[in-house]
mmCIF file of C-alpha atoms and ligand atoms in Angstrom:
data_model
loop_
_atom_site.group_PDB
_atom_site.id
_atom_site.type_symbol
_atom_site.label_atom_id
_atom_site.label_comp_id
_atom_site.label_asym_id
_atom_site.label_seq_id
_atom_site.Cartn_x
_atom_site.Cartn_y
_atom_site.Cartn_z
ATOM 1 C CA UNK A 22 0.000 0.000 0.000
ATOM 2 C CA UNK A 23 1.243 3.502 -0.886
ATOM 3 C CA UNK A 24 2.097 5.434 2.298
ATOM 4 C CA UNK A 25 1.448 9.144 2.750
ATOM 5 C CA UNK A 26 4.839 10.802 3.234
ATOM 6 C CA UNK A 27 6.463 14.171 3.843
ATOM 7 C CA UNK A 28 10.099 14.430 2.756
ATOM 8 C CA UNK A 29 10.362 10.652 2.979
ATOM 9 C CA UNK A 30 8.886 10.425 6.475
ATOM 10 C CA UNK A 31 5.785 8.261 6.881
ATOM 11 C CA UNK A 32 2.949 10.451 8.159
ATOM 12 C CA UNK A 33 1.383 7.586 10.134
ATOM 13 C CA UNK A 34 4.695 7.178 12.002
ATOM 14 C CA UNK A 35 4.644 10.884 12.844
ATOM 15 C CA UNK A 36 1.070 10.582 14.105
ATOM 16 C CA UNK A 37 2.089 7.582 16.242
ATOM 17 C CA UNK A 38 4.953 9.651 17.657
ATOM 18 C CA UNK A 39 3.168 12.970 18.307
ATOM 19 C CA UNK A 40 -0.476 11.775 18.540
ATOM 20 C CA UNK A 41 -3.484 13.248 16.743
ATOM 21 C CA UNK A 42 -5.094 15.737 16.347
ATOM 22 C CA UNK A 43 -1.937 17.171 14.836
ATOM 23 C CA UNK A 44 -0.743 19.737 12.316
ATOM 24 C CA UNK A 45 2.306 18.839 10.209
ATOM 25 C CA UNK A 46 4.119 21.325 7.945
ATOM 26 C CA UNK A 47 6.566 20.693 5.121
ATOM 27 C CA UNK A 48 9.277 23.391 4.990
ATOM 28 C CA UNK A 49 10.513 22.223 1.577
ATOM 29 C CA UNK A 50 7.061 22.882 0.128
ATOM 30 C CA UNK A 51 7.102 26.393 1.663
ATOM 31 C CA UNK A 52 10.486 27.117 0.075
ATOM 32 C CA UNK A 53 9.305 25.754 -3.273
ATOM 33 C CA UNK A 54 6.195 27.949 -3.145
ATOM 34 C CA UNK A 55 8.300 31.004 -2.311
ATOM 35 C CA UNK A 56 10.822 30.345 -5.088
ATOM 36 C CA UNK A 57 8.115 29.658 -7.633
ATOM 37 C CA UNK A 58 6.400 32.913 -6.721
ATOM 38 C CA UNK A 59 9.591 34.979 -6.918
ATOM 39 C CA UNK A 60 10.702 33.386 -10.192
ATOM 40 C CA UNK A 61 7.390 34.229 -11.850
ATOM 41 C CA UNK A 62 8.337 37.925 -11.924
ATOM 42 C CA UNK A 63 10.893 39.690 -14.039
ATOM 43 C CA UNK A 64 11.390 43.151 -12.545
ATOM 44 C CA UNK A 65 14.391 45.138 -11.246
ATOM 45 C CA UNK A 66 13.380 44.954 -7.617
ATOM 46 C CA UNK A 67 10.904 42.571 -5.948
ATOM 47 C CA UNK A 68 10.155 41.945 -2.290
ATOM 48 C CA UNK A 69 7.699 39.265 -1.205
ATOM 49 C CA UNK A 70 6.253 39.814 2.276
ATOM 50 C CA UNK A 71 4.783 36.677 3.812
ATOM 51 C CA UNK A 72 1.336 37.528 5.277
ATOM 52 C CA UNK A 73 1.925 35.791 8.570
ATOM 53 C CA UNK A 74 -1.671 35.800 9.792
ATOM 54 C CA UNK A 75 -2.021 32.680 7.613
ATOM 55 C CA UNK A 76 0.317 30.685 9.871
ATOM 56 C CA UNK A 77 2.420 32.438 12.456
ATOM 57 C CA UNK A 78 4.481 29.766 14.193
ATOM 58 C CA UNK A 79 8.004 31.128 14.841
ATOM 59 C CA UNK A 80 9.667 28.237 13.008
ATOM 60 C CA UNK A 81 7.543 28.907 9.926
ATOM 61 C CA UNK A 82 8.512 32.598 10.074
ATOM 62 C CA UNK A 83 12.168 31.526 10.249
ATOM 63 C CA UNK A 84 11.804 29.431 7.091
ATOM 64 C CA UNK A 85 10.600 32.504 5.183
ATOM 65 C CA UNK A 86 13.225 34.748 6.739
ATOM 66 C CA UNK A 87 15.930 32.382 5.438
ATOM 67 C CA UNK A 88 14.296 32.457 1.993
ATOM 68 C CA UNK A 89 14.784 36.229 1.926
ATOM 69 C CA UNK A 90 11.126 37.161 2.349
ATOM 70 C CA UNK A 91 9.801 40.138 4.277
ATOM 71 C CA UNK A 92 6.745 39.960 6.504
ATOM 72 C CA UNK A 93 3.269 41.450 6.368
ATOM 73 C CA UNK A 94 1.790 41.936 9.834
ATOM 74 C CA UNK A 95 -1.692 43.022 10.875
ATOM 75 C CA UNK A 96 -1.158 43.392 14.625
ATOM 76 C CA UNK A 97 1.570 44.544 16.998
ATOM 77 C CA UNK A 98 1.744 40.971 18.254
ATOM 78 C CA UNK A 99 2.570 39.693 14.766
ATOM 79 C CA UNK A 100 5.299 42.353 14.571
ATOM 80 C CA UNK A 101 6.765 41.082 17.832
ATOM 81 C CA UNK A 102 6.683 37.498 16.537
ATOM 82 C CA UNK A 103 8.412 38.609 13.328
ATOM 83 C CA UNK A 104 11.173 40.414 15.206
ATOM 84 C CA UNK A 105 11.610 37.401 17.487
ATOM 85 C CA UNK A 106 11.972 35.186 14.407
ATOM 86 C CA UNK A 107 14.805 37.408 13.178
ATOM 87 C CA UNK A 108 13.198 39.719 10.597
ATOM 88 C CA UNK A 109 14.670 43.222 10.391
ATOM 89 C CA UNK A 110 12.151 45.956 11.144
ATOM 90 C CA UNK A 111 12.554 47.479 7.666
ATOM 91 C CA UNK A 112 11.420 44.185 6.108
ATOM 92 C CA UNK A 113 8.192 44.208 8.120
ATOM 93 C CA UNK A 114 5.102 45.944 6.757
ATOM 94 C CA UNK A 115 2.367 46.808 9.221
ATOM 95 C CA UNK A 116 -1.054 46.730 7.541
ATOM 96 C CA UNK A 117 -3.673 46.913 10.289
ATOM 97 C CA UNK A 118 -7.101 48.458 10.259
ATOM 98 C CA UNK A 119 -9.208 50.122 12.926
ATOM 99 C CA UNK A 120 -6.457 50.010 15.538
ATOM 100 C CA UNK A 121 -5.701 52.577 18.214
ATOM 101 C CA UNK A 122 -3.066 55.315 18.173
ATOM 102 C CA UNK A 123 -1.249 53.414 20.935
ATOM 103 C CA UNK A 124 -0.748 50.384 18.713
ATOM 104 C CA UNK A 125 0.602 52.598 15.908
ATOM 105 C CA UNK A 126 2.942 54.263 18.426
ATOM 106 C CA UNK A 127 4.333 50.863 19.407
ATOM 107 C CA UNK A 128 4.840 49.905 15.770
ATOM 108 C CA UNK A 129 6.660 53.180 15.044
ATOM 109 C CA UNK A 130 8.911 52.518 18.044
ATOM 110 C CA UNK A 131 9.780 49.092 16.581
ATOM 111 C CA UNK A 132 10.860 50.752 13.332
ATOM 112 C CA UNK A 133 8.613 48.788 10.963
ATOM 113 C CA UNK A 134 7.026 50.157 7.781
ATOM 114 C CA UNK A 135 3.632 51.687 8.454
ATOM 115 C CA UNK A 136 0.630 51.336 6.203
ATOM 116 C CA UNK A 137 -2.232 53.785 6.752
ATOM 117 C CA UNK A 138 -5.761 53.271 5.498
ATOM 118 C CA UNK A 139 -7.807 56.227 6.807
ATOM 119 C CA UNK A 140 -7.655 60.023 6.991
ATOM 120 C CA UNK A 141 -7.829 60.301 10.748
ATOM 121 C CA UNK A 142 -4.617 58.278 11.210
ATOM 122 C CA UNK A 143 -2.998 60.162 8.362
ATOM 123 C CA UNK A 144 -3.552 63.434 10.238
ATOM 124 C CA UNK A 145 -2.334 61.803 13.443
ATOM 125 C CA UNK A 146 0.869 60.735 11.715
ATOM 126 C CA UNK A 147 1.227 64.062 9.958
ATOM 127 C CA UNK A 148 1.216 65.951 13.241
ATOM 128 C CA UNK A 149 2.965 63.433 15.503
ATOM 129 C CA UNK A 150 5.494 61.712 13.202
ATOM 130 C CA UNK A 151 6.212 64.057 10.290
ATOM 131 C CA UNK A 152 9.605 62.395 9.838
ATOM 132 C CA UNK A 153 8.300 58.821 9.508
ATOM 133 C CA UNK A 154 7.756 57.744 5.883
ATOM 134 C CA UNK A 155 4.486 55.925 5.357
ATOM 135 C CA UNK A 156 2.628 53.736 2.917
ATOM 136 C CA UNK A 157 -0.995 54.410 1.934
ATOM 137 C CA UNK A 158 -3.566 51.668 1.476
ATOM 138 C CA UNK A 159 -5.868 52.511 -1.428
ATOM 139 C CA UNK A 160 -9.176 50.825 -2.207
ATOM 140 C CA UNK A 161 -9.665 50.715 -5.986
ATOM 141 C CA UNK A 162 -13.207 49.281 -5.582
ATOM 142 C CA UNK A 163 -12.512 46.416 -7.879
ATOM 143 C CA UNK A 164 -14.683 43.485 -6.892
ATOM 144 C CA UNK A 165 -12.663 40.365 -6.454
ATOM 145 C CA UNK A 166 -12.747 37.268 -4.352
ATOM 146 C CA UNK A 167 -14.595 34.012 -4.380
ATOM 147 C CA UNK A 168 -16.910 35.007 -1.557
ATOM 148 C CA UNK A 169 -18.103 38.243 -0.015
ATOM 149 C CA UNK A 170 -16.508 37.660 3.401
ATOM 150 C CA UNK A 171 -13.050 37.730 1.852
ATOM 151 C CA UNK A 172 -13.607 40.402 -0.792
ATOM 152 C CA UNK A 173 -12.102 43.586 0.529
ATOM 153 C CA UNK A 174 -11.909 45.781 -2.552
ATOM 154 C CA UNK A 175 -15.580 46.472 -3.275
ATOM 155 C CA UNK A 176 -17.355 49.788 -2.640
ATOM 156 C CA UNK A 177 -18.933 48.722 0.652
ATOM 157 C CA UNK A 178 -15.634 47.456 2.068
ATOM 158 C CA UNK A 179 -14.100 48.917 5.242
ATOM 159 C CA UNK A 180 -10.542 48.608 3.905
ATOM 160 C CA UNK A 181 -8.348 51.320 2.454
ATOM 161 C CA UNK A 182 -8.719 54.915 1.340
ATOM 162 C CA UNK A 183 -11.292 55.135 -1.428
ATOM 163 C CA UNK A 184 -10.053 55.861 -4.906
ATOM 164 C CA UNK A 185 -12.801 58.496 -5.004
ATOM 165 C CA UNK A 186 -11.128 60.474 -2.189
ATOM 166 C CA UNK A 187 -7.728 61.002 -3.795
ATOM 167 C CA UNK A 188 -8.039 64.822 -4.029
ATOM 168 C CA UNK A 189 -8.592 65.005 -0.255
ATOM 169 C CA UNK A 190 -5.688 62.605 0.249
ATOM 170 C CA UNK A 191 -3.397 64.811 -1.829
ATOM 171 C CA UNK A 192 -4.401 67.876 0.167
ATOM 172 C CA UNK A 193 -3.654 66.206 3.515
ATOM 173 C CA UNK A 194 -0.294 64.888 2.311
ATOM 174 C CA UNK A 195 0.629 68.405 1.156
ATOM 175 C CA UNK A 196 -0.592 70.145 4.313
ATOM 176 C CA UNK A 197 1.398 67.879 6.625
ATOM 177 C CA UNK A 198 4.269 67.358 4.154
ATOM 178 C CA UNK A 199 3.964 63.621 4.626
ATOM 179 C CA UNK A 200 6.628 61.446 3.043
ATOM 180 C CA UNK A 201 4.583 58.856 1.144
ATOM 181 C CA UNK A 202 7.104 56.140 0.270
ATOM 182 C CA UNK A 203 4.660 53.403 -0.690
ATOM 183 C CA UNK A 204 1.234 52.748 -2.152
ATOM 184 C CA UNK A 205 -0.592 49.574 -1.184
ATOM 185 C CA UNK A 206 -3.635 47.718 -2.431
ATOM 186 C CA UNK A 207 -5.113 44.411 -1.379
ATOM 187 C CA UNK A 208 -8.317 43.637 -3.231
ATOM 188 C CA UNK A 209 -9.186 40.390 -1.479
ATOM 189 C CA UNK A 210 -8.580 36.692 -1.567
ATOM 190 C CA UNK A 211 -9.237 34.165 -4.288
ATOM 191 C CA UNK A 212 -8.793 36.238 -7.406
ATOM 192 C CA UNK A 213 -8.483 33.959 -10.361
ATOM 193 C CA UNK A 214 -8.233 36.310 -13.259
ATOM 194 C CA UNK A 215 -4.907 38.047 -14.083
ATOM 195 C CA UNK A 216 -6.903 40.716 -15.908
ATOM 196 C CA UNK A 217 -8.694 41.825 -12.695
ATOM 197 C CA UNK A 218 -5.360 42.265 -10.954
ATOM 198 C CA UNK A 219 -3.888 44.196 -13.808
ATOM 199 C CA UNK A 220 -6.961 46.412 -14.054
ATOM 200 C CA UNK A 221 -6.781 47.197 -10.309
ATOM 201 C CA UNK A 222 -3.047 47.752 -10.683
ATOM 202 C CA UNK A 223 -3.493 50.333 -13.418
ATOM 203 C CA UNK A 224 -6.012 52.228 -11.293
ATOM 204 C CA UNK A 225 -3.450 52.186 -8.458
ATOM 205 C CA UNK A 226 -0.575 53.341 -10.661
ATOM 206 C CA UNK A 227 -2.613 56.454 -11.473
ATOM 207 C CA UNK A 228 -2.487 57.184 -7.728
ATOM 208 C CA UNK A 229 1.257 56.430 -7.601
ATOM 209 C CA UNK A 230 1.671 59.054 -10.319
ATOM 210 C CA UNK A 231 0.417 61.752 -7.945
ATOM 211 C CA UNK A 232 3.314 61.329 -5.491
ATOM 212 C CA UNK A 233 6.954 61.782 -6.438
ATOM 213 C CA UNK A 234 8.317 60.328 -3.174
ATOM 214 C CA UNK A 235 7.199 56.725 -3.876
ATOM 215 C CA UNK A 236 9.809 53.972 -3.532
ATOM 216 C CA UNK A 237 7.605 50.893 -3.668
ATOM 217 C CA UNK A 238 4.180 49.730 -4.762
ATOM 218 C CA UNK A 239 2.610 46.838 -2.881
ATOM 219 C CA UNK A 240 -0.088 44.903 -4.704
ATOM 220 C CA UNK A 241 -1.154 42.776 -1.738
ATOM 221 C CA UNK A 242 -2.378 39.284 -2.388
ATOM 222 C CA UNK A 243 -5.375 37.286 -3.522
ATOM 223 C CA UNK A 244 -3.528 34.417 -5.166
ATOM 224 C CA UNK A 245 -5.773 31.395 -5.335
ATOM 225 C CA UNK A 246 -4.545 27.885 -4.648
ATOM 226 C CA UNK A 247 -6.218 24.640 -5.736
ATOM 227 C CA UNK A 248 -8.057 22.958 -2.881
ATOM 228 C CA UNK A 249 -8.963 19.880 -4.894
ATOM 229 C CA UNK A 250 -7.273 18.037 -7.709
ATOM 230 C CA UNK A 251 -7.825 20.018 -10.882
ATOM 231 C CA UNK A 252 -9.269 22.909 -8.828
ATOM 232 C CA UNK A 253 -8.899 26.439 -10.157
ATOM 233 C CA UNK A 254 -5.779 28.318 -9.128
ATOM 234 C CA UNK A 255 -3.903 31.478 -10.087
ATOM 235 C CA UNK A 256 -1.526 30.727 -12.928
ATOM 236 C CA UNK A 257 1.401 32.468 -11.280
ATOM 237 C CA UNK A 258 3.795 32.238 -14.241
ATOM 238 C CA UNK A 259 1.240 33.765 -16.601
ATOM 239 C CA UNK A 260 0.305 36.425 -14.053
ATOM 240 C CA UNK A 261 3.956 37.217 -13.250
ATOM 241 C CA UNK A 262 4.890 37.650 -16.907
ATOM 242 C CA UNK A 263 1.937 39.926 -17.722
ATOM 243 C CA UNK A 264 2.246 41.897 -14.513
ATOM 244 C CA UNK A 265 6.014 42.409 -14.851
ATOM 245 C CA UNK A 266 5.582 43.739 -18.368
ATOM 246 C CA UNK A 267 2.959 46.226 -17.217
ATOM 247 C CA UNK A 268 5.006 47.274 -14.155
ATOM 248 C CA UNK A 269 8.253 47.674 -16.111
ATOM 249 C CA UNK A 270 6.457 49.852 -18.624
ATOM 250 C CA UNK A 271 5.202 52.063 -15.816
ATOM 251 C CA UNK A 272 8.710 52.361 -14.306
ATOM 252 C CA UNK A 273 10.150 53.284 -17.710
ATOM 253 C CA UNK A 274 7.503 55.935 -18.168
ATOM 254 C CA UNK A 275 8.155 57.294 -14.683
ATOM 255 C CA UNK A 276 11.908 57.130 -15.154
ATOM 256 C CA UNK A 277 12.438 55.360 -11.819
ATOM 257 C CA UNK A 278 12.746 51.712 -10.800
ATOM 258 C CA UNK A 279 10.154 51.309 -8.073
ATOM 259 C CA UNK A 280 10.232 48.216 -5.891
ATOM 260 C CA UNK A 281 7.400 45.786 -6.530
ATOM 261 C CA UNK A 282 5.919 44.137 -3.445
ATOM 262 C CA UNK A 283 3.373 41.368 -2.892
ATOM 263 C CA UNK A 284 2.005 39.862 0.333
ATOM 264 C CA UNK A 285 0.940 36.270 -0.275
ATOM 265 C CA UNK A 286 -0.175 34.218 2.716
ATOM 266 C CA UNK A 287 -2.203 31.291 1.468
ATOM 267 C CA UNK A 288 -0.075 30.817 -1.661
ATOM 268 C CA UNK A 289 3.060 30.254 0.410
ATOM 269 C CA UNK A 290 1.731 27.891 3.089
ATOM 270 C CA UNK A 291 -1.647 26.370 2.208
ATOM 271 C CA UNK A 292 -0.409 23.194 0.523
ATOM 272 C CA UNK A 293 2.515 22.873 2.949
ATOM 273 C CA UNK A 294 0.205 21.923 5.837
ATOM 274 C CA UNK A 295 -1.630 18.740 6.781
ATOM 275 C CA UNK A 296 -4.118 18.188 9.550
ATOM 276 C CA UNK A 297 -4.476 14.718 11.053
ATOM 277 C CA UNK A 298 -7.218 13.442 13.322
ATOM 278 C CA UNK A 299 -8.569 10.177 14.713
ATOM 279 C CA UNK A 300 -11.805 8.505 13.711
ATOM 280 C CA UNK A 301 -13.836 7.979 16.878
ATOM 281 C CA UNK A 302 -17.066 6.693 15.398
ATOM 282 C CA UNK A 303 -18.798 5.505 12.254
ATOM 283 C CA UNK A 304 -22.512 6.205 12.461
ATOM 284 C CA UNK A 305 -25.023 5.089 9.892
ATOM 285 C CA UNK A 306 -28.337 6.862 9.783
ATOM 286 C CA UNK A 307 -31.038 6.165 7.176
ATOM 287 C CA UNK A 308 -29.790 9.161 5.174
ATOM 288 C CA UNK A 309 -26.086 9.458 5.849
ATOM 289 C CA UNK A 310 -22.885 7.628 6.650
ATOM 290 C CA UNK A 311 -21.203 9.798 9.289
ATOM 291 C CA UNK A 312 -17.539 9.654 10.235
ATOM 292 C CA UNK A 313 -17.042 11.284 13.638
ATOM 293 C CA UNK A 314 -13.535 12.597 14.354
ATOM 294 C CA UNK A 315 -11.798 13.928 17.474
ATOM 295 C CA UNK A 316 -11.689 17.462 16.145
ATOM 296 C CA UNK A 317 -13.987 20.224 14.973
ATOM 297 C CA UNK A 318 -14.329 23.904 14.162
ATOM 298 C CA UNK A 319 -12.081 24.581 17.172
ATOM 299 C CA UNK A 320 -9.125 23.143 15.206
ATOM 300 C CA UNK A 321 -10.037 23.855 11.593
ATOM 301 C CA UNK A 322 -12.874 26.289 11.033
ATOM 302 C CA UNK A 323 -12.571 27.086 7.329
ATOM 303 C CA UNK A 324 -15.246 24.615 6.140
ATOM 304 C CA UNK A 325 -17.802 26.022 8.613
ATOM 305 C CA UNK A 326 -16.727 29.666 8.333
ATOM 306 C CA UNK A 327 -16.166 30.053 4.597
ATOM 307 C CA UNK A 328 -17.674 26.872 3.153
ATOM 308 C CA UNK A 329 -14.083 26.056 2.261
ATOM 309 C CA UNK A 330 -13.276 22.684 0.735
ATOM 310 C CA UNK A 331 -10.471 20.583 2.203
ATOM 311 C CA UNK A 332 -9.637 17.260 0.609
ATOM 312 C CA UNK A 333 -9.910 14.468 3.197
ATOM 313 C CA UNK A 334 -7.984 11.208 2.819
ATOM 314 C CA UNK A 335 -7.974 8.043 4.910
ATOM 315 C CA UNK A 336 -4.242 7.443 5.266
ATOM 316 C CA UNK A 337 -4.736 4.343 7.448
ATOM 317 C CA UNK A 338 -6.605 2.524 4.674
ATOM 318 C CA UNK A 339 -5.972 4.439 1.490
ATOM 319 C CA UNK A 340 -6.631 1.815 -1.175
ATOM 320 C CA UNK A 341 -9.821 0.120 -0.057
ATOM 321 C CA UNK A 342 -13.311 0.377 -1.495
ATOM 322 C CA UNK A 343 -14.421 4.000 -1.991
ATOM 323 C CA UNK A 344 -17.518 4.903 0.034
ATOM 324 C CA UNK A 345 -19.526 8.072 0.564
ATOM 325 C CA UNK A 346 -19.180 9.742 3.973
ATOM 326 C CA UNK A 347 -19.992 12.962 5.751
ATOM 327 C CA UNK A 348 -17.107 13.891 8.040
ATOM 328 C CA UNK A 349 -18.198 15.644 11.234
ATOM 329 C CA UNK A 350 -16.521 16.875 14.404
ATOM 330 C CA UNK A 351 -17.189 16.647 18.136
ATOM 331 C CA UNK A 352 -18.227 20.249 18.791
ATOM 332 C CA UNK A 353 -21.769 21.052 19.942
ATOM 333 C CA UNK A 354 -22.489 23.367 17.030
ATOM 334 C CA UNK A 355 -22.685 23.012 13.250
ATOM 335 C CA UNK A 356 -19.472 21.124 12.784
ATOM 336 C CA UNK A 357 -19.280 19.525 9.354
ATOM 337 C CA UNK A 358 -15.924 19.172 7.600
ATOM 338 C CA UNK A 359 -17.261 17.625 4.412
ATOM 339 C CA UNK A 360 -20.525 16.286 3.010
ATOM 340 C CA UNK A 361 -20.831 13.233 0.758
ATOM 341 C CA UNK A 362 -17.102 12.738 0.345
ATOM 342 C CA UNK A 363 -15.656 9.804 -1.549
ATOM 343 C CA UNK A 364 -13.199 8.274 0.901
ATOM 344 C CA UNK A 365 -11.495 4.885 1.025
ATOM 345 C CA UNK A 366 -13.421 2.746 3.544
ATOM 346 C CA UNK A 367 -13.165 4.270 7.015
ATOM 347 C CA UNK A 368 -12.935 2.206 10.213
ATOM 348 C CA UNK A 369 -12.931 3.274 13.856
ATOM 349 C CA UNK A 370 -9.355 4.226 14.811
ATOM 350 C CA UNK A 371 -8.259 5.236 11.303
ATOM 351 C CA UNK A 372 -6.361 8.480 10.769
ATOM 352 C CA UNK A 373 -7.911 11.034 8.418
ATOM 353 C CA UNK A 374 -5.695 13.607 6.742
ATOM 354 C CA UNK A 375 -6.936 17.046 5.653
ATOM 355 C CA UNK A 376 -4.933 18.675 2.879
ATOM 356 C CA UNK A 377 -4.206 22.387 2.375
ATOM 357 C CA UNK A 378 -4.158 22.829 6.136
ATOM 358 C CA UNK A 379 -1.268 25.319 6.196
ATOM 359 C CA UNK A 380 -3.151 28.609 5.816
ATOM 360 C CA UNK A 381 -5.821 29.939 8.197
ATOM 361 C CA UNK A 382 -6.181 26.631 10.011
ATOM 362 C CA UNK A 383 -4.023 26.537 13.141
ATOM 363 C CA UNK A 384 -3.963 30.348 13.174
ATOM 364 C CA UNK A 385 -7.766 30.429 13.465
ATOM 365 C CA UNK A 386 -8.011 27.662 16.050
ATOM 366 C CA UNK A 387 -9.612 28.190 19.456
ATOM 367 C CA UNK A 388 -10.449 26.529 22.753
ATOM 368 C CA UNK A 389 -14.174 26.348 22.036
ATOM 369 C CA UNK A 390 -15.860 23.596 24.098
ATOM 370 C CA UNK A 391 -12.769 23.832 26.327
ATOM 371 C CA UNK A 392 -10.783 21.605 23.998
ATOM 372 C CA UNK A 393 -7.014 21.771 23.616
ATOM 373 C CA UNK A 394 -5.414 23.171 20.507
ATOM 374 C CA UNK A 395 -3.366 20.518 18.664
ATOM 375 C CA UNK A 396 0.420 20.204 18.511
ATOM 376 C CA UNK A 397 2.356 21.459 15.470
ATOM 377 C CA UNK A 398 5.232 19.582 13.843
ATOM 378 C CA UNK A 399 7.498 20.764 11.049
ATOM 379 C CA UNK A 400 9.502 18.480 8.795
ATOM 380 C CA UNK A 401 12.673 20.323 7.823
ATOM 381 C CA UNK A 402 15.488 18.781 5.760
ATOM 382 C CA UNK A 403 14.050 15.313 6.330
ATOM 383 C CA UNK A 404 13.815 15.640 10.124
ATOM 384 C CA UNK A 405 10.637 16.104 12.181
ATOM 385 C CA UNK A 406 10.548 18.810 14.869
ATOM 386 C CA UNK A 407 7.845 19.519 17.422
ATOM 387 C CA UNK A 408 7.331 23.281 16.946
ATOM 388 C CA UNK A 409 4.406 23.738 19.331
ATOM 389 C CA UNK A 410 3.260 21.518 22.162
ATOM 390 C CA UNK A 411 -0.287 20.299 22.425
ATOM 391 C CA UNK A 412 -2.175 22.332 25.014
ATOM 392 C CA UNK A 413 -2.936 20.901 28.435
ATOM 393 C CA UNK A 414 -5.478 21.615 31.138
ATOM 394 C CA UNK A 415 -3.065 24.170 32.638
ATOM 395 C CA UNK A 416 -3.376 26.237 29.452
ATOM 396 C CA UNK A 417 -7.149 26.327 29.816
ATOM 397 C CA UNK A 418 -7.039 27.706 33.351
ATOM 398 C CA UNK A 419 -3.966 29.934 32.872
ATOM 399 C CA UNK A 420 -4.838 33.525 33.667
ATOM 400 C CA UNK A 421 -8.198 32.694 35.201
ATOM 401 C CA UNK A 422 -8.804 34.034 38.685
ATOM 402 C CA UNK A 423 -11.308 32.124 40.782
ATOM 403 C CA UNK A 424 -13.397 34.172 43.134
ATOM 404 C CA UNK A 425 -14.486 32.956 46.566
ATOM 405 C CA UNK A 426 -18.194 32.307 46.503
HETATM 406 C C1 LIG B 513 -4.746 38.534 4.654
HETATM 407 C C2 LIG B 513 -3.917 39.495 3.920
HETATM 408 C C3 LIG B 513 -3.002 39.060 2.948
HETATM 409 C C4 LIG B 513 -2.840 37.612 2.563
HETATM 410 O O1 LIG B 513 -3.925 37.086 1.868
HETATM 411 P P1 LIG B 513 -3.856 35.599 1.268
HETATM 412 O O2 LIG B 513 -5.155 35.402 0.607
HETATM 413 O O3 LIG B 513 -3.612 34.658 2.378
HETATM 414 O O4 LIG B 513 -2.703 35.561 0.311
HETATM 415 C C5 LIG B 513 -2.205 40.024 2.344
HETATM 416 N N1 LIG B 513 -2.313 41.326 2.657
HETATM 417 C C6 LIG B 513 -3.191 41.786 3.583
HETATM 418 C C7 LIG B 513 -3.256 43.228 3.887
HETATM 419 C C8 LIG B 513 -4.019 40.886 4.242
HETATM 420 O O5 LIG B 513 -4.892 41.348 5.153
#
């Protein structure tokens, strides 16, 4: 029988060693994703900032630091993790929204690059930090994204400074003599069509044209990965070639080589992660064949939150008769991982493996139902490392203060 492996290590052996539920990451796959992304572009200067909200374990951050990536952070805590993992402050972009002045102050003190997406903060920076160069997040109102929850470019979106408010933006920048060194746009996840990107990009480059202090233009992310075999994904080579041509033409016209930045999260880590759990129960009802596992939306919420699809494989019995199952968790809430899935016959005690469990899986996990978060393991250069311990009861009560009743 063919065994599921990561860098030559048998995944079932790793599950026996570390126990399930368990996340396992493949650092070679992360490096391959990074290199493939970088090689798709042909421009003078490119910096890829890993959007670490996708998966923020320190060891994962270190892998990308060694690749030469920068980091995209959305909270002061992510900045602190990035610095701890060895990133230089100038390689960290801070792209938050709706945060307090205090959090911006802390970020300025750390020396990271600041991205601003509203007028109030722009005035705050203009009066308090006139010497700090900043980046502006623009919303081009180009609708993208596979689903409304993750589309952040449309007209009703809370993100960015509206493209329709550029005259006001120019006035504020002039009044406070703000040094605008970067322009940023992030239109949302799951954009499939290179043409949408390039259209949004051209709208953004018209804004870049209005400022002569610009050093870089950051086009965010939205690169789609395939969640099932043959699933739709961004053709990165095609996109990179078309985009580079357009960007180089702009730089020629401007007479300056601007740095091109992107901030992929999912693209870099999604397919480098696997989630493993135990089958506790097979339950046949008149309508459905349920497989009950020792996990739920507390460990991997994407199917319930976004209707996301994760391929599920029975790695304990991978070449048996294919049957139709609904895979459900143990949480007292809607907790369905997959409906009517074709899976090789499942028995109590088998190990199920979820693919594409690198991005927005562990990082969105919780203690709901007072369950422990799983352990995380990384396979690096053919060796397995425990990179986060499984939680224990002490973690659940840590910080709680019992009152005398
Ligand atoms: C979430 C986010 C990203 C990464 O998005 P992916 O779809 O994971 O590539 C990039 N930039 C910003 C500002 C984000 O909020």
